[in-house]
Amino acid sequence: MVNVIGLGYIGLPTALMLASHGVEVVGTDYNRDLVATLNAGKTTFQEKGLDALFAAAVQSGIQFTTAYQKTDTYIISVPTPYDKFSKKVDAGYVVAAVKDALQVCPKGAVIVVESTVSPGTMDKYVRPVVEDAGFVIGEDIHLVHAPERIIPGNMVYELEHNSRTIGADEPAIGEQIKAIYSSFCKGDIVVTDIRTAEMTKVIENTFRAVNIAFANELTKICRHDGMDVQEIIRICNMHPRVNILSPGPGVGGHCIPVDPWFLVGDYPSLTRVVGEALRVNESMPEFVLQRVYEIMKEIDLRDISKVGLYGLTYKEDVDDYRESPTLQLLECQAKHLGQGLKVYDPMVERDIVPNQYHDLDQFLNDVELVVLMVGHSEIKEKMDKLAGKTVLDTRFICKLDGTYRL
Ligand code: SAJ
């Protein structure tokens, strides 16, 4: 039986996928409300294909509880936030989960950490916890790091089709865990050592962050000289060895703006490119705000409450707003002692910020300048509703005449 610890954005779909492919699974989370919701037959966030997967897993007998199970395999998928000042990983949740698993696990158990960690975390934080509890690593307890790679918005598909990395001290244990993931994963599964697995995961997200930063820098260059960055990138990408990502209003979520800082935090003098790239991405919400002020001047709009931000989540068609560019923009505006911008997001039901709307028509009724911060399917399908408004499109999705771009 596999005990999946942490039933959030990664742990829940992983647990469901295992269960619906014949693995006996118990999902554990310390959040009683979350466990109660799952036991009441409901999922806890919106994701394409998740509800169907949930139904299949329930049918297969998955259980949800707050208690750790006595079993031979634990998959830990708890958050790894970073400290905003030191930029280093906070391994507190991982360490707590490992300690709790050690309280109940039998000798010979394998503890798999799926959470993204900075290179060296398993050595620095996890091994000492196991040893301090009196276990001999490699005999009593086996450690594995198997970072996830799935993308919110397409998690269920990617769980099944992406390749995976499994880092283990002992190759035989790596193969044992590979067999468990192979129950559902059709991609290649590479077995390597723990440090390599830690490093590859962080580098994958760093590569994406640097590529997006390059696109964002190009936007600033093109804006400076009135050139069309989207067209320039489109043509460049026709070259067989060029693949520039899309510029945008900033980089949000819990991975791309966070993981690269682990490298910068650990190797400050060796990460000049990465550090600068992250700063370029962080400058984008303010760049958008400056564009808003410029456009307001150009169209002679003086009332900031006539400006509305479409989208609060960190990207399209997800309900996750952690570290979102819209939140960063609002924070930046507040620093300038501003307020009054209106906000609307069809994916966010709760009130998160002041002046938040929950109805598209009401929102549009009250604004003259619409800033497209997120390209949700909703607005792509209803773009005609923006006719007659001034639009600043930060996502290159609006084809209406007169649209302002980044
Ligand atoms: N973004 C751009 N331009 C782009 C692509 C993205 O501005 O061309 C922005 C998005 O709008 C968003 C942010 O970047 O604000 C991050 O979104 P994302 O879709 O690039 O990535 P995440 O954070 O949803 O998921 C990433 C993925 N990593 C890679 O593709 C290398 C996913 O595979 C990882 O599993 C995930 O991080 C994670 O958990 O680490």
Coordinates of C-alpha atoms and ligand atoms in Angstrom, one line a residue:
M1 CA 0.0 0.0 0.0
V2 CA 1.2 3.5 -0.8
N3 CA 0.5 6.3 1.7
V4 CA 0.5 9.6 -0.1
I5 CA 1.2 12.4 2.3
G6 CA -0.1 15.9 1.3
L7 CA -3.3 16.0 -0.8
G8 CA -2.8 19.4 -2.6
Y9 CA -2.2 20.3 -6.2
I10 CA 0.3 17.5 -6.8
G11 CA -0.4 14.9 -4.1
L12 CA -4.1 14.5 -4.8
P13 CA -3.8 13.8 -8.6
T14 CA -0.9 11.5 -8.0
A15 CA -2.8 9.6 -5.3
L16 CA -5.9 9.4 -7.6
M17 CA -3.8 8.2 -10.5
L18 CA -2.1 5.5 -8.6
A19 CA -5.4 4.3 -7.1
S20 CA -7.2 4.2 -10.4
H21 CA -4.4 2.1 -11.8
G22 CA -4.7 -0.7 -9.3
V23 CA -2.4 0.5 -6.5
E24 CA -3.8 0.4 -3.0
V25 CA -3.6 4.0 -1.8
V26 CA -4.4 5.9 1.4
G27 CA -4.1 9.7 1.1
T28 CA -3.2 11.6 4.2
D29 CA -3.4 15.3 4.9
Y30 CA -3.3 17.1 8.2
N31 CA -6.1 19.5 7.0
R32 CA -9.3 18.0 8.4
D33 CA -11.5 20.2 6.3
L34 CA -9.8 19.0 3.1
V35 CA -10.0 15.4 4.1
A36 CA -13.7 15.9 5.0
T37 CA -14.4 17.5 1.6
L38 CA -12.7 14.5 -0.2
N39 CA -14.6 12.0 1.9
A40 CA -17.8 13.8 1.0
G41 CA -17.0 13.0 -2.6
K42 CA -15.8 16.4 -3.8
T43 CA -12.4 17.5 -5.2
T44 CA -10.7 20.6 -3.7
F45 CA -9.6 22.5 -6.8
Q46 CA -10.5 22.8 -10.5
E47 CA -8.4 20.9 -13.0
K48 CA -9.2 19.4 -16.3
G49 CA -10.1 15.7 -15.9
L50 CA -9.7 15.7 -12.1
D51 CA -13.3 14.9 -11.3
A52 CA -13.4 11.9 -13.5
L53 CA -10.1 10.7 -12.1
F54 CA -11.4 11.2 -8.6
A55 CA -14.5 9.1 -9.4
A56 CA -12.4 6.3 -10.8
A57 CA -10.1 6.3 -7.7
V58 CA -13.0 6.3 -5.3
Q59 CA -14.4 3.4 -7.2
S60 CA -11.1 1.6 -6.8
G61 CA -11.2 2.1 -3.0
I62 CA -8.9 5.0 -2.3
Q63 CA -9.2 6.3 1.3
F64 CA -8.6 9.8 2.7
T65 CA -7.6 10.4 6.3
T66 CA -5.6 12.6 8.6
A67 CA -3.6 9.7 10.0
Y68 CA -0.3 8.4 8.7
Q69 CA -0.4 4.7 7.8
K70 CA 1.9 1.8 8.7
T71 CA 3.1 0.7 5.3
D72 CA 6.1 0.1 3.1
T73 CA 6.0 3.1 0.8
Y74 CA 5.3 6.8 1.6
I75 CA 5.1 9.5 -1.1
I76 CA 5.5 12.9 0.4
S77 CA 4.0 15.8 -1.6
V78 CA 3.8 18.8 0.8
P79 CA 4.6 22.4 0.0
T80 CA 8.2 23.7 -0.1
P81 CA 7.8 27.5 0.2
Y82 CA 10.9 29.7 0.0
D83 CA 12.0 32.4 2.4
K84 CA 11.3 35.7 0.7
F85 CA 14.4 37.3 2.2
S86 CA 17.1 34.6 2.1
K87 CA 15.5 33.0 -1.1
K88 CA 16.3 29.6 0.3
V89 CA 13.9 26.7 0.5
D90 CA 11.9 26.2 3.6
A91 CA 12.0 22.4 4.1
G92 CA 9.8 22.6 7.3
Y93 CA 6.8 20.8 5.9
V94 CA 8.9 18.0 4.3
V95 CA 10.8 17.5 7.5
A96 CA 7.6 17.4 9.6
A97 CA 6.1 14.8 7.2
V98 CA 9.2 12.6 7.3
K99 CA 9.2 12.7 11.1
D100 CA 5.5 11.8 11.2
A101 CA 6.1 8.9 8.8
L102 CA 9.0 7.6 10.9
Q103 CA 6.7 7.4 13.9
V104 CA 4.6 4.7 12.3
C105 CA 6.6 3.1 9.5
P106 CA 8.0 -0.4 9.7
K107 CA 11.7 -1.2 9.1
G108 CA 12.6 -1.4 5.4
A109 CA 10.0 1.3 4.4
V110 CA 10.8 3.6 1.5
I111 CA 10.2 7.4 1.9
V112 CA 9.8 9.1 -1.4
V113 CA 9.9 12.9 -1.4
E114 CA 8.0 14.4 -4.4
S115 CA 8.0 18.0 -3.3
T116 CA 10.4 20.2 -5.2
V117 CA 13.4 20.9 -3.0
S118 CA 16.6 22.8 -3.6
P119 CA 19.7 20.8 -4.5
G120 CA 21.2 19.3 -1.3
T121 CA 18.0 19.4 0.8
M122 CA 17.7 15.7 1.1
D123 CA 21.2 15.5 2.5
K124 CA 20.9 18.6 4.7
Y125 CA 17.5 18.3 6.2
V126 CA 16.0 14.8 5.5
R127 CA 18.9 12.4 6.2
P128 CA 19.6 13.9 9.7
V129 CA 16.0 13.5 10.7
V130 CA 16.0 9.9 9.8
E131 CA 19.3 9.2 11.5
D132 CA 18.4 11.2 14.6
A133 CA 15.3 9.0 14.9
G134 CA 17.7 6.0 15.2
F135 CA 17.2 4.5 11.7
V136 CA 20.1 3.4 9.5
I137 CA 19.5 4.8 6.0
G138 CA 19.8 2.0 3.4
E139 CA 18.9 -0.7 5.9
D140 CA 15.9 0.5 8.1
I141 CA 14.8 3.3 5.8
H142 CA 15.3 3.9 2.1
L143 CA 15.2 7.5 0.7
V144 CA 14.1 8.5 -2.7
H145 CA 13.5 11.9 -4.4
A146 CA 11.0 11.7 -7.3
P147 CA 10.1 15.3 -8.3
E148 CA 6.9 15.9 -10.1
R149 CA 6.8 17.6 -13.5
I150 CA 3.1 18.1 -14.3
I151 CA 1.8 21.4 -15.4
P152 CA -1.4 22.9 -13.8
G153 CA -4.1 23.1 -16.4
N154 CA -3.0 19.8 -18.0
M155 CA -2.0 17.7 -14.9
V156 CA -4.0 14.6 -15.6
Y157 CA -2.7 14.2 -19.1
E158 CA 0.9 15.0 -18.1
L159 CA 0.9 12.6 -15.1
E160 CA 0.3 9.8 -17.6
H161 CA 2.5 11.0 -20.4
N162 CA 5.5 12.9 -19.0
S163 CA 8.8 11.2 -18.4
R164 CA 9.9 11.2 -14.8
T165 CA 13.1 11.2 -12.7
I166 CA 13.6 9.0 -9.7
G167 CA 16.6 9.7 -7.5
A168 CA 17.6 6.9 -5.1
D169 CA 20.6 6.0 -3.0
E170 CA 20.3 2.4 -4.1
P171 CA 19.4 1.5 -7.7
A172 CA 17.3 -1.5 -6.6
I173 CA 15.1 0.8 -4.5
G174 CA 14.9 3.2 -7.5
E175 CA 13.6 0.4 -9.6
Q176 CA 11.1 -0.6 -6.9
I177 CA 9.6 2.9 -6.9
K178 CA 9.8 3.1 -10.7
A179 CA 7.5 0.0 -10.8
I180 CA 4.9 1.8 -8.7
Y181 CA 5.0 5.0 -10.9
S182 CA 4.9 2.7 -14.0
S183 CA 1.4 1.6 -13.0
F184 CA 0.1 4.8 -14.7
C185 CA 3.1 6.6 -16.2
K186 CA 3.7 5.9 -19.9
G187 CA 6.7 8.2 -20.2
D188 CA 10.4 7.1 -19.7
I189 CA 11.3 6.9 -16.1
V190 CA 15.0 7.6 -15.4
V191 CA 16.6 6.2 -12.2
T192 CA 19.5 8.3 -10.9
D193 CA 20.9 9.5 -7.6
I194 CA 19.2 11.9 -5.3
R195 CA 21.3 15.0 -5.9
T196 CA 21.0 14.7 -9.6
A197 CA 17.2 14.4 -9.3
E198 CA 17.0 17.5 -7.1
M199 CA 19.2 19.5 -9.5
T200 CA 17.4 18.5 -12.6
K201 CA 14.0 19.5 -11.3
V202 CA 15.2 23.0 -10.3
I203 CA 17.1 23.5 -13.5
E204 CA 14.0 22.6 -15.6
N205 CA 12.0 25.4 -14.0
T206 CA 15.0 27.7 -14.1
F207 CA 15.3 27.1 -17.9
R208 CA 11.7 28.2 -18.3
A209 CA 12.1 31.2 -16.1
V210 CA 15.1 32.4 -18.0
N211 CA 13.4 31.8 -21.4
I212 CA 10.4 33.8 -20.3
A213 CA 12.6 36.6 -18.9
F214 CA 14.3 36.8 -22.4
A215 CA 10.9 37.2 -24.0
N216 CA 10.0 39.8 -21.4
E217 CA 13.2 41.7 -22.1
L218 CA 12.5 41.6 -25.8
T219 CA 9.1 43.1 -25.1
K220 CA 10.8 46.1 -23.3
I221 CA 13.3 46.5 -26.2
C222 CA 10.5 46.4 -28.8
R223 CA 8.2 48.7 -26.8
H224 CA 11.1 51.2 -26.7
D225 CA 11.2 51.4 -30.5
G226 CA 7.5 50.7 -31.3
M227 CA 8.2 47.2 -32.7
D228 CA 5.8 44.2 -32.6
V229 CA 7.4 41.7 -30.3
Q230 CA 4.9 39.0 -30.9
E231 CA 5.6 39.1 -34.7
I232 CA 9.3 39.2 -34.1
I233 CA 9.2 36.1 -31.8
R234 CA 6.9 34.3 -34.2
I235 CA 9.4 34.7 -37.1
C236 CA 12.4 33.9 -34.9
N237 CA 10.7 30.7 -33.7
M238 CA 10.5 29.5 -37.4
H239 CA 14.2 28.9 -37.1
P240 CA 14.7 25.2 -36.3
R241 CA 16.9 25.9 -33.3
V242 CA 15.1 28.9 -31.7
N243 CA 12.2 28.5 -29.3
I244 CA 11.4 31.7 -27.4
L245 CA 8.5 31.6 -25.0
S246 CA 5.8 34.3 -24.7
P247 CA 6.2 37.6 -22.9
G248 CA 3.6 38.4 -20.3
P249 CA 2.6 40.5 -17.4
G250 CA 4.9 38.7 -15.0
V251 CA 5.5 35.2 -13.8
G252 CA 3.4 33.6 -11.2
G253 CA 2.5 30.3 -9.6
H254 CA 4.4 28.3 -7.1
C255 CA 7.2 27.0 -9.3
I256 CA 8.7 29.1 -12.0
P257 CA 9.1 32.3 -9.8
V258 CA 10.2 30.3 -6.8
D259 CA 12.5 27.3 -7.7
P260 CA 15.2 29.3 -9.5
W261 CA 15.7 31.4 -6.4
F262 CA 16.9 28.2 -4.7
L263 CA 19.9 28.2 -7.1
V264 CA 20.5 31.9 -6.5
G265 CA 20.2 31.5 -2.8
D266 CA 22.7 28.6 -2.7
Y267 CA 25.1 29.8 -5.4
P268 CA 24.9 33.6 -5.2
S269 CA 28.2 34.4 -7.0
L270 CA 27.6 31.8 -9.7
T271 CA 24.1 32.7 -10.8
R272 CA 24.3 36.1 -12.6
V273 CA 22.2 35.1 -15.6
V274 CA 19.5 33.4 -13.4
G275 CA 19.4 36.2 -10.9
E276 CA 19.0 38.9 -13.6
A277 CA 16.4 36.9 -15.4
L278 CA 14.3 36.6 -12.2
R279 CA 14.6 40.3 -11.7
V280 CA 13.4 41.0 -15.2
N281 CA 10.3 38.8 -14.6
E282 CA 9.6 40.5 -11.3
S283 CA 9.7 43.9 -13.0
M284 CA 6.9 43.0 -15.4
P285 CA 3.8 43.8 -13.2
E286 CA 5.3 47.3 -12.7
F287 CA 6.0 47.6 -16.4
V288 CA 2.3 46.8 -17.1
L289 CA 1.2 49.4 -14.5
Q290 CA 3.4 52.0 -16.3
R291 CA 1.7 51.0 -19.6
V292 CA -1.7 51.5 -17.9
Y293 CA -0.7 55.0 -16.8
E294 CA 0.7 55.9 -20.3
I295 CA -2.5 54.7 -22.0
M296 CA -4.7 56.5 -19.5
K297 CA -2.8 59.7 -20.4
E298 CA -3.2 59.0 -24.1
I299 CA -6.9 58.4 -23.9
D300 CA -7.4 61.1 -21.3
L301 CA -8.8 58.8 -18.7
R302 CA -8.2 60.2 -15.2
D303 CA -10.3 58.0 -13.0
I304 CA -8.4 54.8 -12.0
S305 CA -11.6 53.2 -11.0
K306 CA -12.5 53.0 -14.7
V307 CA -9.6 50.6 -15.2
G308 CA -10.2 46.9 -14.8
L309 CA -7.9 44.0 -14.6
Y310 CA -9.2 40.9 -16.2
G311 CA -7.8 37.8 -14.4
L312 CA -6.4 37.2 -11.0
T313 CA -5.0 33.7 -11.3
Y314 CA -1.3 33.1 -12.2
K315 CA -2.2 31.8 -15.7
E316 CA -5.1 30.8 -17.9
D317 CA -7.8 28.3 -16.9
V318 CA -6.5 27.5 -13.4
D319 CA -8.0 28.7 -10.1
D320 CA -4.6 29.1 -8.4
Y321 CA -3.7 32.8 -7.7
R322 CA -0.5 32.2 -5.7
E323 CA 2.2 34.8 -6.6
S324 CA 0.0 35.9 -9.5
P325 CA 1.1 38.9 -11.7
T326 CA -2.2 40.6 -10.9
L327 CA -1.6 40.4 -7.2
Q328 CA 2.0 41.7 -7.8
L329 CA 0.6 44.6 -9.9
L330 CA -1.9 45.5 -7.2
E331 CA 0.8 45.4 -4.5
C332 CA 3.0 47.6 -6.7
Q333 CA 0.1 50.1 -7.2
A334 CA -0.6 50.2 -3.5
K335 CA 3.1 51.1 -2.9
H336 CA 2.6 54.1 -5.2
L337 CA -0.3 54.9 -2.8
G338 CA -2.8 54.0 -5.5
Q339 CA -6.0 52.1 -5.3
G340 CA -9.3 51.7 -7.0
L341 CA -8.4 49.3 -9.9
K342 CA -11.2 46.8 -10.5
V343 CA -10.6 43.1 -10.8
Y344 CA -12.5 40.2 -12.2
D345 CA -11.7 36.5 -12.6
P346 CA -14.2 33.8 -13.5
M347 CA -12.1 31.1 -11.9
V348 CA -11.9 32.8 -8.4
E349 CA -15.1 32.6 -6.5
R350 CA -13.9 34.0 -3.2
D351 CA -13.2 37.7 -2.5
I352 CA -9.4 38.0 -2.6
V353 CA -8.8 41.7 -3.3
P354 CA -10.8 44.9 -2.9
N355 CA -13.1 45.9 -5.8
Q356 CA -13.3 42.3 -7.1
Y357 CA -16.2 41.5 -9.3
H358 CA -17.8 38.1 -9.9
D359 CA -19.8 38.9 -13.0
L360 CA -18.2 39.7 -16.3
D361 CA -20.9 42.1 -17.5
Q362 CA -21.0 44.1 -14.3
F363 CA -17.2 44.3 -14.4
L364 CA -17.2 45.5 -18.0
N365 CA -20.0 47.9 -17.4
D366 CA -17.9 49.8 -14.9
V367 CA -14.6 50.0 -16.8
E368 CA -13.3 51.9 -19.8
L369 CA -9.8 50.4 -19.9
V370 CA -9.6 46.6 -19.7
V371 CA -6.2 45.1 -18.9
L372 CA -6.1 41.5 -20.0
M373 CA -3.8 39.9 -17.4
V374 CA -4.9 36.3 -18.0
G375 CA -6.0 34.6 -21.1
H376 CA -8.8 32.4 -19.7
S377 CA -10.9 30.5 -22.2
E378 CA -13.9 32.6 -21.1
I379 CA -12.6 35.9 -22.5
K380 CA -11.2 34.2 -25.6
E381 CA -14.7 33.0 -26.3
K382 CA -16.3 36.3 -25.4
M383 CA -13.8 38.8 -26.9
D384 CA -16.6 40.7 -28.7
K385 CA -17.8 41.9 -25.3
L386 CA -14.7 44.1 -25.2
A387 CA -15.8 46.0 -28.4
G388 CA -15.9 49.7 -27.6
K389 CA -13.5 49.5 -24.6
T390 CA -9.9 50.4 -24.6
V391 CA -7.9 47.2 -24.2
L392 CA -4.4 46.6 -23.0
D393 CA -3.6 43.0 -23.9
T394 CA -0.6 41.5 -22.0
R395 CA -1.3 38.0 -23.3
F396 CA -1.5 38.6 -27.1
I397 CA -5.0 37.2 -27.3
C398 CA -7.1 40.1 -28.5
K399 CA -7.5 40.8 -32.2
L400 CA -9.8 43.8 -31.8
D401 CA -8.7 47.0 -33.7
G402 CA -6.9 49.5 -31.6
T403 CA -5.8 47.0 -28.9
Y404 CA -2.8 48.2 -27.0
R405 CA 0.0 45.6 -26.3
L406 CA 2.6 45.2 -23.7
Ligands
SAJ1 N1 4.4 32.3 -18.6 C1 4.8 33.4 -19.4 N2 5.2 33.1 -20.7 C2 5.2 31.8 -21.2 C3 4.8 30.7 -20.3 C4 4.5 31.0 -19.0 O1 4.8 34.5 -19.0 O2 5.6 31.6 -22.3 C5 4.0 32.6 -17.2 C6 2.6 32.0 -16.9 O3 1.6 32.9 -17.3 C7 2.7 31.9 -15.4 C8 4.1 31.5 -15.2 O4 4.8 31.8 -16.3 O5 2.4 33.1 -14.7 C9 4.3 30.0 -14.9 O6 3.4 29.2 -15.7 P1 3.9 27.9 -16.5 O7 2.7 27.5 -17.3 O8 5.1 28.2 -17.3 O9 4.4 26.9 -15.4 P2 3.7 26.3 -14.0 O10 4.3 27.0 -12.9 O11 2.3 26.2 -14.1 O12 4.4 24.8 -14.1 C10 5.8 24.6 -14.1 C11 6.1 23.6 -15.2 N3 7.6 23.6 -15.5 C12 8.1 23.6 -16.7 O13 7.4 23.6 -17.7 C13 9.6 23.5 -16.8 C14 5.6 22.2 -14.7 O14 6.1 21.2 -15.7 C15 6.2 21.9 -13.4 O15 5.8 20.6 -12.9 C16 5.7 23.0 -12.4 O16 6.2 24.2 -12.9 C17 6.2 22.7 -11.0 O17 5.4 22.2 -10.2 O18 7.4 22.8 -10.8

